[in-house]
Amino acid sequence: MPLDLSLYLVTDAALCSDVGLEQTVEQAVRGGVTIVQLRDKHASDAQMIAQAKRLKALLAGTGVPLIINDRLQVAQESQADGLHVGQSDAAVQEARRLLGEQAIIGLSINTIAQLQATPFELLDYVGIGPVFATESKQDHAQPIGFGGLASLVKACPLPSVAIGGLKASHEISVQRAGANGLAVISAICGQPDPYQAARAFQVFQTASVS
């Protein structure tokens, strides 16, 4: 089955604390999320493995893959569907070697120079951004805007997902830039109704069905 990047949820445990992380994911998937990334910079590996296993069980039968952010050991031990790494995270080569050919592996890209150095043959997709500055990630790179997004998408041979300060109102601009979908954190995590928050994203979901 082709990888559906239409609506990519990146979790934030702190933002999800009122509703609950698992409840947020469950409701968001019902609302249209097509891929989930477990991201937690503060949890231990053991805590993340336990959380990943719970999410993996929750997502069983939905067709929505679970991706782990950065932690290669967590991805291995939880039997998650894949791993997303940044430019300073675990090497793509090592991730592919240890996780195997069936794993979904993604890489964050912010510049043309990074794109030119990317081992595309080892990846399934790239995350491009941040499009805008975002409080969800304090150490983010320089925002690239929709113009920068379009330039990187055009130069990239792989499916791409835009990330960074994006909301439902940005969907058409992201689609026009050529990305295959958009990734969000606070647009769903921390919202009082994650189901309705996910439902607000319609452009890519409609396109993937048609």
Tab-separated table of C-alpha atoms in Angstrom:
chain	number	residue	atom	x	y	z
A	1	MET	CA	0.000	0.000	0.000
A	2	PRO	CA	1.424	3.437	-0.950
A	3	LEU	CA	2.467	5.633	1.961
A	4	ASP	CA	-0.275	8.192	2.658
A	5	LEU	CA	1.278	11.405	3.981
A	6	SER	CA	-1.944	13.430	3.685
A	7	LEU	CA	-2.270	14.253	7.385
A	8	TYR	CA	0.770	13.374	9.489
A	9	LEU	CA	0.343	13.720	13.250
A	10	VAL	CA	3.452	14.315	15.368
A	11	THR	CA	2.598	13.756	19.019
A	12	ASP	CA	3.465	15.978	21.955
A	13	ALA	CA	2.723	14.403	25.339
A	14	ALA	CA	2.611	17.740	27.164
A	15	LEU	CA	0.158	19.301	24.736
A	16	CYS	CA	-1.999	16.161	24.836
A	17	SER	CA	-2.096	16.011	28.642
A	18	ASP	CA	-5.695	17.224	29.034
A	19	VAL	CA	-7.211	14.744	26.581
A	20	GLY	CA	-4.521	12.072	26.918
A	21	LEU	CA	-1.994	10.967	24.309
A	22	GLU	CA	-3.671	7.720	23.336
A	23	GLN	CA	-7.121	9.297	23.280
A	24	THR	CA	-5.784	12.122	21.128
A	25	VAL	CA	-4.289	9.671	18.637
A	26	GLU	CA	-7.422	7.510	18.557
A	27	GLN	CA	-9.718	10.475	17.941
A	28	ALA	CA	-7.353	12.079	15.418
A	29	VAL	CA	-7.122	8.872	13.384
A	30	ARG	CA	-10.916	8.641	13.317
A	31	GLY	CA	-10.877	12.239	12.103
A	32	GLY	CA	-8.574	11.484	9.179
A	33	VAL	CA	-4.936	11.316	10.345
A	34	THR	CA	-3.072	8.970	7.983
A	35	ILE	CA	0.259	8.520	9.784
A	36	VAL	CA	1.362	8.985	13.413
A	37	GLN	CA	4.811	9.852	14.712
A	38	LEU	CA	5.609	9.323	18.389
A	39	ARG	CA	7.900	12.162	19.447
A	40	ASP	CA	8.984	12.770	23.045
A	41	LYS	CA	12.319	14.419	23.754
A	42	HIS	CA	11.941	14.016	27.530
A	43	ALA	CA	10.841	10.383	27.972
A	44	SER	CA	13.339	7.585	28.531
A	45	ASP	CA	13.731	4.842	25.951
A	46	ALA	CA	11.865	2.449	28.242
A	47	GLN	CA	8.965	4.880	28.617
A	48	MET	CA	8.823	5.444	24.871
A	49	ILE	CA	8.924	1.723	24.100
A	50	ALA	CA	5.965	1.143	26.415
A	51	GLN	CA	4.066	4.064	24.879
A	52	ALA	CA	4.882	2.921	21.346
A	53	LYS	CA	3.563	-0.563	22.069
A	54	ARG	CA	0.301	0.890	23.361
A	55	LEU	CA	-0.051	3.090	20.275
A	56	LYS	CA	0.840	0.191	17.980
A	57	ALA	CA	-1.980	-1.855	19.532
A	58	LEU	CA	-4.365	1.099	19.276
A	59	LEU	CA	-3.565	1.566	15.566
A	60	ALA	CA	-3.871	-2.132	14.712
A	61	GLY	CA	-6.339	-2.621	11.880
A	62	THR	CA	-6.539	1.074	10.968
A	63	GLY	CA	-3.872	0.985	8.263
A	64	VAL	CA	-2.192	3.971	9.949
A	65	PRO	CA	1.552	3.370	10.496
A	66	LEU	CA	3.403	4.316	13.662
A	67	ILE	CA	6.716	6.132	13.178
A	68	ILE	CA	9.196	6.800	15.986
A	69	ASN	CA	11.061	10.096	16.132
A	70	ASP	CA	14.851	9.774	16.436
A	71	ARG	CA	15.065	6.751	18.806
A	72	LEU	CA	16.314	3.810	16.763
A	73	GLN	CA	16.263	1.416	19.720
A	74	VAL	CA	12.672	2.365	20.488
A	75	ALA	CA	11.643	1.694	16.896
A	76	GLN	CA	13.323	-1.721	17.021
A	77	GLU	CA	12.043	-2.910	20.385
A	78	SER	CA	8.487	-1.634	19.941
A	79	GLN	CA	8.237	-3.085	16.423
A	80	ALA	CA	7.017	0.267	15.158
A	81	ASP	CA	6.503	0.705	11.433
A	82	GLY	CA	9.417	3.062	10.976
A	83	LEU	CA	11.686	5.857	12.093
A	84	HIS	CA	12.005	9.566	11.348
A	85	VAL	CA	15.422	11.158	11.804
A	86	GLY	CA	16.742	14.684	11.651
A	87	GLN	CA	20.018	15.879	10.212
A	88	SER	CA	21.682	15.373	13.595
A	89	ASP	CA	19.863	12.199	14.579
A	90	ALA	CA	20.624	8.522	13.909
A	91	ALA	CA	22.185	7.888	10.518
A	92	VAL	CA	19.802	6.882	7.752
A	93	GLN	CA	22.150	4.070	6.731
A	94	GLU	CA	22.152	2.601	10.234
A	95	ALA	CA	18.380	2.887	10.512
A	96	ARG	CA	17.843	1.056	7.244
A	97	ARG	CA	20.366	-1.634	8.125
A	98	LEU	CA	18.812	-2.382	11.502
A	99	LEU	CA	15.128	-1.884	10.697
A	100	GLY	CA	15.108	-3.663	7.345
A	101	GLU	CA	13.643	-2.995	3.930
A	102	GLN	CA	10.018	-2.969	5.100
A	103	ALA	CA	10.516	-0.123	7.578
A	104	ILE	CA	9.304	3.368	6.713
A	105	ILE	CA	12.199	5.799	7.085
A	106	GLY	CA	11.925	9.562	6.793
A	107	LEU	CA	14.451	12.397	7.027
A	108	SER	CA	14.050	16.082	7.859
A	109	ILE	CA	15.246	18.515	5.180
A	110	ASN	CA	15.649	22.291	5.438
A	111	THR	CA	18.043	23.310	2.636
A	112	ILE	CA	19.023	22.410	-0.915
A	113	ALA	CA	22.478	21.413	0.371
A	114	GLN	CA	20.908	18.893	2.745
A	115	LEU	CA	18.718	17.608	-0.060
A	116	GLN	CA	21.696	17.124	-2.351
A	117	ALA	CA	23.435	15.047	0.327
A	118	THR	CA	20.385	12.846	0.955
A	119	PRO	CA	20.614	9.069	0.341
A	120	PHE	CA	17.241	8.883	-1.394
A	121	GLU	CA	17.576	5.170	-2.117
A	122	LEU	CA	17.409	4.451	1.628
A	123	LEU	CA	14.388	6.639	2.368
A	124	ASP	CA	10.631	6.476	1.876
A	125	TYR	CA	9.841	10.170	2.331
A	126	VAL	CA	11.269	13.485	3.497
A	127	GLY	CA	9.866	16.031	5.907
A	128	ILE	CA	10.439	19.565	4.619
A	129	GLY	CA	10.431	22.619	6.841
A	130	PRO	CA	9.834	24.338	9.054
A	131	VAL	CA	7.537	26.332	6.801
A	132	PHE	CA	6.860	28.718	9.686
A	133	ALA	CA	8.343	29.241	13.138
A	134	THR	CA	6.618	27.084	15.734
A	135	GLU	CA	6.591	26.914	19.523
A	136	SER	CA	6.199	23.123	19.339
A	137	LYS	CA	9.894	22.791	18.524
A	138	GLN	CA	12.201	25.333	20.116
A	139	ASP	CA	15.381	24.357	18.234
A	140	HIS	CA	13.932	24.435	14.742
A	141	ALA	CA	15.903	25.622	11.725
A	142	GLN	CA	15.252	28.818	9.782
A	143	PRO	CA	11.667	28.879	8.437
A	144	ILE	CA	11.519	28.470	4.653
A	145	GLY	CA	8.016	29.718	3.812
A	146	PHE	CA	5.906	28.324	0.993
A	147	GLY	CA	8.448	29.498	-1.599
A	148	GLY	CA	11.226	27.502	0.016
A	149	LEU	CA	8.893	24.536	0.401
A	150	ALA	CA	8.055	24.605	-3.302
A	151	SER	CA	11.741	24.780	-4.296
A	152	LEU	CA	12.702	21.811	-2.136
A	153	VAL	CA	9.697	19.738	-3.201
A	154	LYS	CA	10.519	20.356	-6.854
A	155	ALA	CA	14.105	19.159	-6.340
A	156	CYS	CA	13.130	16.083	-4.320
A	157	PRO	CA	12.431	12.726	-6.019
A	158	LEU	CA	10.661	11.309	-2.954
A	159	PRO	CA	7.208	11.932	-1.459
A	160	SER	CA	7.348	14.887	0.901
A	161	VAL	CA	5.431	16.196	3.880
A	162	ALA	CA	5.532	19.844	4.931
A	163	ILE	CA	5.933	20.708	8.610
A	164	GLY	CA	6.257	23.729	10.854
A	165	GLY	CA	3.476	25.948	12.193
A	166	LEU	CA	0.902	24.592	9.756
A	167	LYS	CA	-2.874	24.758	10.189
A	168	ALA	CA	-5.877	23.636	8.180
A	169	SER	CA	-5.994	27.055	6.509
A	170	HIS	CA	-2.566	26.345	4.976
A	171	GLU	CA	-3.581	23.135	3.172
A	172	ILE	CA	-4.166	24.668	-0.249
A	173	SER	CA	-0.835	26.534	-0.151
A	174	VAL	CA	0.973	23.328	0.833
A	175	GLN	CA	-0.738	21.438	-1.975
A	176	ARG	CA	0.164	24.156	-4.485
A	177	ALA	CA	3.788	23.884	-3.361
A	178	GLY	CA	3.647	20.255	-4.461
A	179	ALA	CA	3.979	18.444	-1.122
A	180	ASN	CA	2.101	15.184	-0.602
A	181	GLY	CA	0.722	16.234	2.758
A	182	LEU	CA	1.367	18.217	5.884
A	183	ALA	CA	2.520	17.333	9.388
A	184	VAL	CA	1.023	18.995	12.443
A	185	ILE	CA	1.539	19.007	16.173
A	186	SER	CA	-0.387	21.736	17.997
A	187	ALA	CA	-3.133	21.914	15.351
A	188	ILE	CA	-4.352	18.589	16.788
A	189	CYS	CA	-2.423	17.907	20.017
A	190	GLY	CA	-3.797	20.101	22.788
A	191	GLN	CA	-7.053	20.792	20.985
A	192	PRO	CA	-10.147	20.034	23.092
A	193	ASP	CA	-11.617	17.858	20.325
A	194	PRO	CA	-8.858	16.070	18.365
A	195	TYR	CA	-11.428	14.383	16.114
A	196	GLN	CA	-12.864	17.687	14.912
A	197	ALA	CA	-9.388	19.219	14.735
A	198	ALA	CA	-8.344	16.449	12.329
A	199	ARG	CA	-11.595	16.729	10.383
A	200	ALA	CA	-10.763	20.380	9.678
A	201	PHE	CA	-8.056	19.142	7.300
A	202	GLN	CA	-9.899	18.196	4.127
A	203	VAL	CA	-7.857	19.115	1.059
A	204	PHE	CA	-5.365	16.241	1.024
A	205	GLN	CA	-7.842	13.736	2.442
A	206	THR	CA	-10.305	14.495	-0.343
A	207	ALA	CA	-7.552	14.269	-2.954
A	208	SER	CA	-6.369	10.879	-1.654
A	209	VAL	CA	-9.888	9.439	-1.965
A	210	SER	CA	-10.652	10.812	-5.441
